[in-house]
Amino acid sequence: MKFFHAIAGLCCMAGVTACAGTTIEAASAKKITPPIKLQDVNGTKCLVGDKKGVAEYEVDIPEDGEYFIWGKVFGINYNGDSFFIAVDDTPYITWDIPVRKDKKPIWYKAKGRKKNSSGVFKLTKGKHIVKIKSREKGAVLEKLFVGKKTEKPAK
């Protein structure tokens, strides 16, 4: 995690404003409870879903506010295209992700299935735990991005 804060710090010192938000590699999970696991996908360590298991990622939020969580993700098929996601002790929501036949992950915002689910996470300043819970075998997560509502991950 220190690596990502260092990158953000260097960007901001260089006057680059697009560096807002925090990008987290799937391989930097603070804790992984199997059978969800890290696995090599296209030459990158990714979190690969199974029927059970949870991965936890620590993120340091700079100020109180409304945040979106994005994932660089793909589903292997329509039976492997979702995770559950929660922050701290909030209830899990179902996060459907796109099926990609080319197996190349794309950035996709985490939001629930309900029509009124905007995907907004109201977070306070300080450390939080983003939890990715396995729902289906074969769902793939390469990275997470946590940013204010106006911020998007770099392509």
PDB file of C-alpha atoms in Angstrom:
ATOM      1  CA  MET A   1       0.000   0.000   0.000  1.00  0.00           C
ATOM      2  CA  LYS A   2       2.906   2.363   0.710  1.00  0.00           C
ATOM      3  CA  PHE A   3       3.876   2.040  -2.971  1.00  0.00           C
ATOM      4  CA  PHE A   4       0.547   3.497  -4.123  1.00  0.00           C
ATOM      5  CA  HIS A   5       0.648   6.392  -1.674  1.00  0.00           C
ATOM      6  CA  ALA A   6       4.174   7.157  -2.910  1.00  0.00           C
ATOM      7  CA  ILE A   7       2.992   7.269  -6.532  1.00  0.00           C
ATOM      8  CA  ALA A   8       0.107   9.589  -5.630  1.00  0.00           C
ATOM      9  CA  GLY A   9       2.498  11.805  -3.682  1.00  0.00           C
ATOM     10  CA  LEU A  10       4.961  12.061  -6.571  1.00  0.00           C
ATOM     11  CA  CYS A  11       2.190  12.939  -9.022  1.00  0.00           C
ATOM     12  CA  CYS A  12       0.817  15.632  -6.767  1.00  0.00           C
ATOM     13  CA  MET A  13       4.296  17.093  -6.140  1.00  0.00           C
ATOM     14  CA  ALA A  14       4.760  17.258  -9.901  1.00  0.00           C
ATOM     15  CA  GLY A  15       1.549  19.275 -10.159  1.00  0.00           C
ATOM     16  CA  VAL A  16      -0.460  16.503 -11.813  1.00  0.00           C
ATOM     17  CA  THR A  17      -4.057  16.788 -10.620  1.00  0.00           C
ATOM     18  CA  ALA A  18      -5.277  13.592 -12.315  1.00  0.00           C
ATOM     19  CA  CYS A  19      -3.588  11.518  -9.615  1.00  0.00           C
ATOM     20  CA  ALA A  20      -6.468  11.896  -7.182  1.00  0.00           C
ATOM     21  CA  GLY A  21      -7.896   8.702  -5.793  1.00  0.00           C
ATOM     22  CA  THR A  22      -6.078   5.544  -4.807  1.00  0.00           C
ATOM     23  CA  THR A  23      -5.237   2.598  -7.053  1.00  0.00           C
ATOM     24  CA  ILE A  24      -4.710  -0.761  -5.359  1.00  0.00           C
ATOM     25  CA  GLU A  25      -3.271  -3.854  -7.043  1.00  0.00           C
ATOM     26  CA  ALA A  26      -5.210  -7.065  -6.391  1.00  0.00           C
ATOM     27  CA  ALA A  27      -1.981  -8.700  -5.211  1.00  0.00           C
ATOM     28  CA  SER A  28      -1.684  -6.203  -2.329  1.00  0.00           C
ATOM     29  CA  ALA A  29      -4.594  -7.662  -0.337  1.00  0.00           C
ATOM     30  CA  LYS A  30      -4.145  -7.237   3.399  1.00  0.00           C
ATOM     31  CA  LYS A  31      -5.884 -10.573   3.968  1.00  0.00           C
ATOM     32  CA  ILE A  32      -7.248 -13.352   1.732  1.00  0.00           C
ATOM     33  CA  THR A  33      -9.545 -16.072   3.036  1.00  0.00           C
ATOM     34  CA  PRO A  34      -9.611 -18.984   0.515  1.00  0.00           C
ATOM     35  CA  PRO A  35     -10.824 -20.431  -1.725  1.00  0.00           C
ATOM     36  CA  ILE A  36     -10.777 -17.019  -3.495  1.00  0.00           C
ATOM     37  CA  LYS A  37      -7.152 -16.651  -4.598  1.00  0.00           C
ATOM     38  CA  LEU A  38      -4.466 -14.692  -6.383  1.00  0.00           C
ATOM     39  CA  GLN A  39      -3.634 -16.183  -9.742  1.00  0.00           C
ATOM     40  CA  ASP A  40      -1.623 -15.189 -12.812  1.00  0.00           C
ATOM     41  CA  VAL A  41      -3.945 -13.834 -15.529  1.00  0.00           C
ATOM     42  CA  ASN A  42      -2.413 -12.355 -18.687  1.00  0.00           C
ATOM     43  CA  GLY A  43       0.919 -11.981 -16.860  1.00  0.00           C
ATOM     44  CA  THR A  44      -0.554 -10.093 -13.876  1.00  0.00           C
ATOM     45  CA  LYS A  45      -1.454 -11.332 -10.378  1.00  0.00           C
ATOM     46  CA  CYS A  46      -5.230 -11.045 -10.133  1.00  0.00           C
ATOM     47  CA  LEU A  47      -7.887 -11.977  -7.613  1.00  0.00           C
ATOM     48  CA  VAL A  48      -9.929 -14.842  -9.060  1.00  0.00           C
ATOM     49  CA  GLY A  49     -13.329 -15.671  -7.628  1.00  0.00           C
ATOM     50  CA  ASP A  50     -14.531 -19.046  -6.475  1.00  0.00           C
ATOM     51  CA  LYS A  51     -17.762 -19.943  -4.680  1.00  0.00           C
ATOM     52  CA  LYS A  52     -16.482 -18.589  -1.334  1.00  0.00           C
ATOM     53  CA  GLY A  53     -13.726 -16.515   0.212  1.00  0.00           C
ATOM     54  CA  VAL A  54     -12.944 -12.858   0.900  1.00  0.00           C
ATOM     55  CA  ALA A  55     -10.063 -10.512   0.088  1.00  0.00           C
ATOM     56  CA  GLU A  56      -9.539  -7.375   2.169  1.00  0.00           C
ATOM     57  CA  TYR A  57      -7.850  -4.188   0.986  1.00  0.00           C
ATOM     58  CA  GLU A  58      -6.908  -1.238   3.158  1.00  0.00           C
ATOM     59  CA  VAL A  59      -7.448   2.238   1.772  1.00  0.00           C
ATOM     60  CA  ASP A  60      -6.671   5.598   3.402  1.00  0.00           C
ATOM     61  CA  ILE A  61      -9.405   8.147   2.653  1.00  0.00           C
ATOM     62  CA  PRO A  62      -8.091  11.757   2.681  1.00  0.00           C
ATOM     63  CA  GLU A  63     -11.380  13.469   3.636  1.00  0.00           C
ATOM     64  CA  ASP A  64     -15.013  12.763   4.437  1.00  0.00           C
ATOM     65  CA  GLY A  65     -17.152  12.436   1.340  1.00  0.00           C
ATOM     66  CA  GLU A  66     -18.884  10.353  -1.263  1.00  0.00           C
ATOM     67  CA  TYR A  67     -16.652   7.900  -3.115  1.00  0.00           C
ATOM     68  CA  PHE A  68     -16.930   5.438  -5.966  1.00  0.00           C
ATOM     69  CA  ILE A  69     -15.032   2.162  -6.103  1.00  0.00           C
ATOM     70  CA  TRP A  70     -13.951   0.946  -9.520  1.00  0.00           C
ATOM     71  CA  GLY A  71     -12.385  -2.360 -10.437  1.00  0.00           C
ATOM     72  CA  LYS A  72     -10.295  -3.369 -13.408  1.00  0.00           C
ATOM     73  CA  VAL A  73     -12.273  -6.552 -13.952  1.00  0.00           C
ATOM     74  CA  PHE A  74     -13.774  -9.123 -16.277  1.00  0.00           C
ATOM     75  CA  GLY A  75     -15.989 -12.174 -16.066  1.00  0.00           C
ATOM     76  CA  ILE A  76     -14.990 -15.352 -17.877  1.00  0.00           C
ATOM     77  CA  ASN A  77     -18.636 -16.125 -18.775  1.00  0.00           C
ATOM     78  CA  TYR A  78     -22.160 -15.411 -17.539  1.00  0.00           C
ATOM     79  CA  ASN A  79     -21.709 -17.917 -14.696  1.00  0.00           C
ATOM     80  CA  GLY A  80     -18.556 -16.111 -13.527  1.00  0.00           C
ATOM     81  CA  ASP A  81     -19.311 -12.408 -13.767  1.00  0.00           C
ATOM     82  CA  SER A  82     -19.834 -11.003 -10.272  1.00  0.00           C
ATOM     83  CA  PHE A  83     -18.390 -10.394  -6.833  1.00  0.00           C
ATOM     84  CA  PHE A  84     -19.873  -9.086  -3.607  1.00  0.00           C
ATOM     85  CA  ILE A  85     -18.350  -5.822  -2.329  1.00  0.00           C
ATOM     86  CA  ALA A  86     -18.551  -3.999   1.014  1.00  0.00           C
ATOM     87  CA  VAL A  87     -16.639  -1.354   2.931  1.00  0.00           C
ATOM     88  CA  ASP A  88     -15.905  -1.949   6.611  1.00  0.00           C
ATOM     89  CA  ASP A  89     -19.057  -3.383   8.231  1.00  0.00           C
ATOM     90  CA  THR A  90     -21.593  -2.268   5.622  1.00  0.00           C
ATOM     91  CA  PRO A  91     -23.766  -4.970   4.016  1.00  0.00           C
ATOM     92  CA  TYR A  92     -22.391  -6.604   0.878  1.00  0.00           C
ATOM     93  CA  ILE A  93     -23.882  -5.613  -2.461  1.00  0.00           C
ATOM     94  CA  THR A  94     -23.757  -7.696  -5.631  1.00  0.00           C
ATOM     95  CA  TRP A  95     -21.258  -6.247  -8.119  1.00  0.00           C
ATOM     96  CA  ASP A  96     -21.952  -7.480 -11.646  1.00  0.00           C
ATOM     97  CA  ILE A  97     -18.958  -7.163 -13.966  1.00  0.00           C
ATOM     98  CA  PRO A  98     -18.716  -7.379 -17.763  1.00  0.00           C
ATOM     99  CA  VAL A  99     -17.982 -10.657 -19.522  1.00  0.00           C
ATOM    100  CA  ARG A 100     -14.953 -10.221 -21.772  1.00  0.00           C
ATOM    101  CA  LYS A 101     -14.257 -12.912 -24.352  1.00  0.00           C
ATOM    102  CA  ASP A 102     -10.801 -11.392 -24.932  1.00  0.00           C
ATOM    103  CA  LYS A 103     -10.111 -11.820 -21.166  1.00  0.00           C
ATOM    104  CA  LYS A 104      -8.750  -8.262 -20.919  1.00  0.00           C
ATOM    105  CA  PRO A 105      -9.900  -6.392 -17.815  1.00  0.00           C
ATOM    106  CA  ILE A 106     -11.594  -3.001 -18.090  1.00  0.00           C
ATOM    107  CA  TRP A 107     -12.444  -0.383 -15.457  1.00  0.00           C
ATOM    108  CA  TYR A 108     -15.982  -0.896 -14.184  1.00  0.00           C
ATOM    109  CA  LYS A 109     -17.751   0.909 -11.340  1.00  0.00           C
ATOM    110  CA  ALA A 110     -18.982  -1.117  -8.364  1.00  0.00           C
ATOM    111  CA  LYS A 111     -22.688  -0.700  -7.748  1.00  0.00           C
ATOM    112  CA  GLY A 112     -25.516  -2.931  -6.671  1.00  0.00           C
ATOM    113  CA  ARG A 113     -28.257  -4.489  -8.764  1.00  0.00           C
ATOM    114  CA  LYS A 114     -31.131  -2.435  -7.415  1.00  0.00           C
ATOM    115  CA  LYS A 115     -32.326   0.436  -9.612  1.00  0.00           C
ATOM    116  CA  ASN A 116     -31.613   2.971  -6.856  1.00  0.00           C
ATOM    117  CA  SER A 117     -28.106   1.666  -6.219  1.00  0.00           C
ATOM    118  CA  SER A 118     -25.799   4.481  -7.310  1.00  0.00           C
ATOM    119  CA  GLY A 119     -22.590   2.853  -6.165  1.00  0.00           C
ATOM    120  CA  VAL A 120     -21.819   5.744  -3.806  1.00  0.00           C
ATOM    121  CA  PHE A 121     -19.924   4.854  -0.643  1.00  0.00           C
ATOM    122  CA  LYS A 122     -20.075   7.528   2.072  1.00  0.00           C
ATOM    123  CA  LEU A 123     -16.692   7.356   3.773  1.00  0.00           C
ATOM    124  CA  THR A 124     -15.018   9.287   6.555  1.00  0.00           C
ATOM    125  CA  LYS A 125     -11.417  10.437   6.637  1.00  0.00           C
ATOM    126  CA  GLY A 126      -9.046   7.652   7.689  1.00  0.00           C
ATOM    127  CA  LYS A 127      -8.433   3.965   7.054  1.00  0.00           C
ATOM    128  CA  HIS A 128     -11.140   1.702   5.675  1.00  0.00           C
ATOM    129  CA  ILE A 129     -11.287  -1.929   4.572  1.00  0.00           C
ATOM    130  CA  VAL A 130     -12.726  -2.715   1.131  1.00  0.00           C
ATOM    131  CA  LYS A 131     -13.926  -6.326   1.081  1.00  0.00           C
ATOM    132  CA  ILE A 132     -14.257  -8.331  -2.114  1.00  0.00           C
ATOM    133  CA  LYS A 133     -16.215 -11.494  -1.469  1.00  0.00           C
ATOM    134  CA  SER A 134     -16.342 -14.296  -3.976  1.00  0.00           C
ATOM    135  CA  ARG A 135     -19.736 -14.934  -5.526  1.00  0.00           C
ATOM    136  CA  GLU A 136     -18.961 -16.868  -8.706  1.00  0.00           C
ATOM    137  CA  LYS A 137     -16.031 -18.926  -9.899  1.00  0.00           C
ATOM    138  CA  GLY A 138     -14.008 -17.169 -12.573  1.00  0.00           C
ATOM    139  CA  ALA A 139     -14.710 -13.482 -11.869  1.00  0.00           C
ATOM    140  CA  VAL A 140     -11.375 -11.626 -12.156  1.00  0.00           C
ATOM    141  CA  LEU A 141     -10.131  -8.452 -10.409  1.00  0.00           C
ATOM    142  CA  GLU A 142      -6.782  -6.923 -11.376  1.00  0.00           C
ATOM    143  CA  LYS A 143      -6.988  -3.563  -9.545  1.00  0.00           C
ATOM    144  CA  LEU A 144      -9.244  -1.375  -7.439  1.00  0.00           C
ATOM    145  CA  PHE A 145      -9.583   2.397  -7.616  1.00  0.00           C
ATOM    146  CA  VAL A 146     -11.207   4.411  -4.818  1.00  0.00           C
ATOM    147  CA  GLY A 147     -11.938   8.034  -5.657  1.00  0.00           C
ATOM    148  CA  LYS A 148     -14.311  10.932  -5.124  1.00  0.00           C
ATOM    149  CA  LYS A 149     -17.420  10.992  -7.286  1.00  0.00           C
ATOM    150  CA  THR A 150     -15.713  13.251  -9.835  1.00  0.00           C
ATOM    151  CA  GLU A 151     -12.569  11.088 -10.159  1.00  0.00           C
ATOM    152  CA  LYS A 152     -12.035   8.197 -12.514  1.00  0.00           C
ATOM    153  CA  PRO A 153      -9.204   5.682 -12.789  1.00  0.00           C
ATOM    154  CA  ALA A 154      -6.485   6.253 -15.373  1.00  0.00           C
ATOM    155  CA  LYS A 155      -6.890   4.146 -18.495  1.00  0.00           C
TER     156      LYS A 155
END
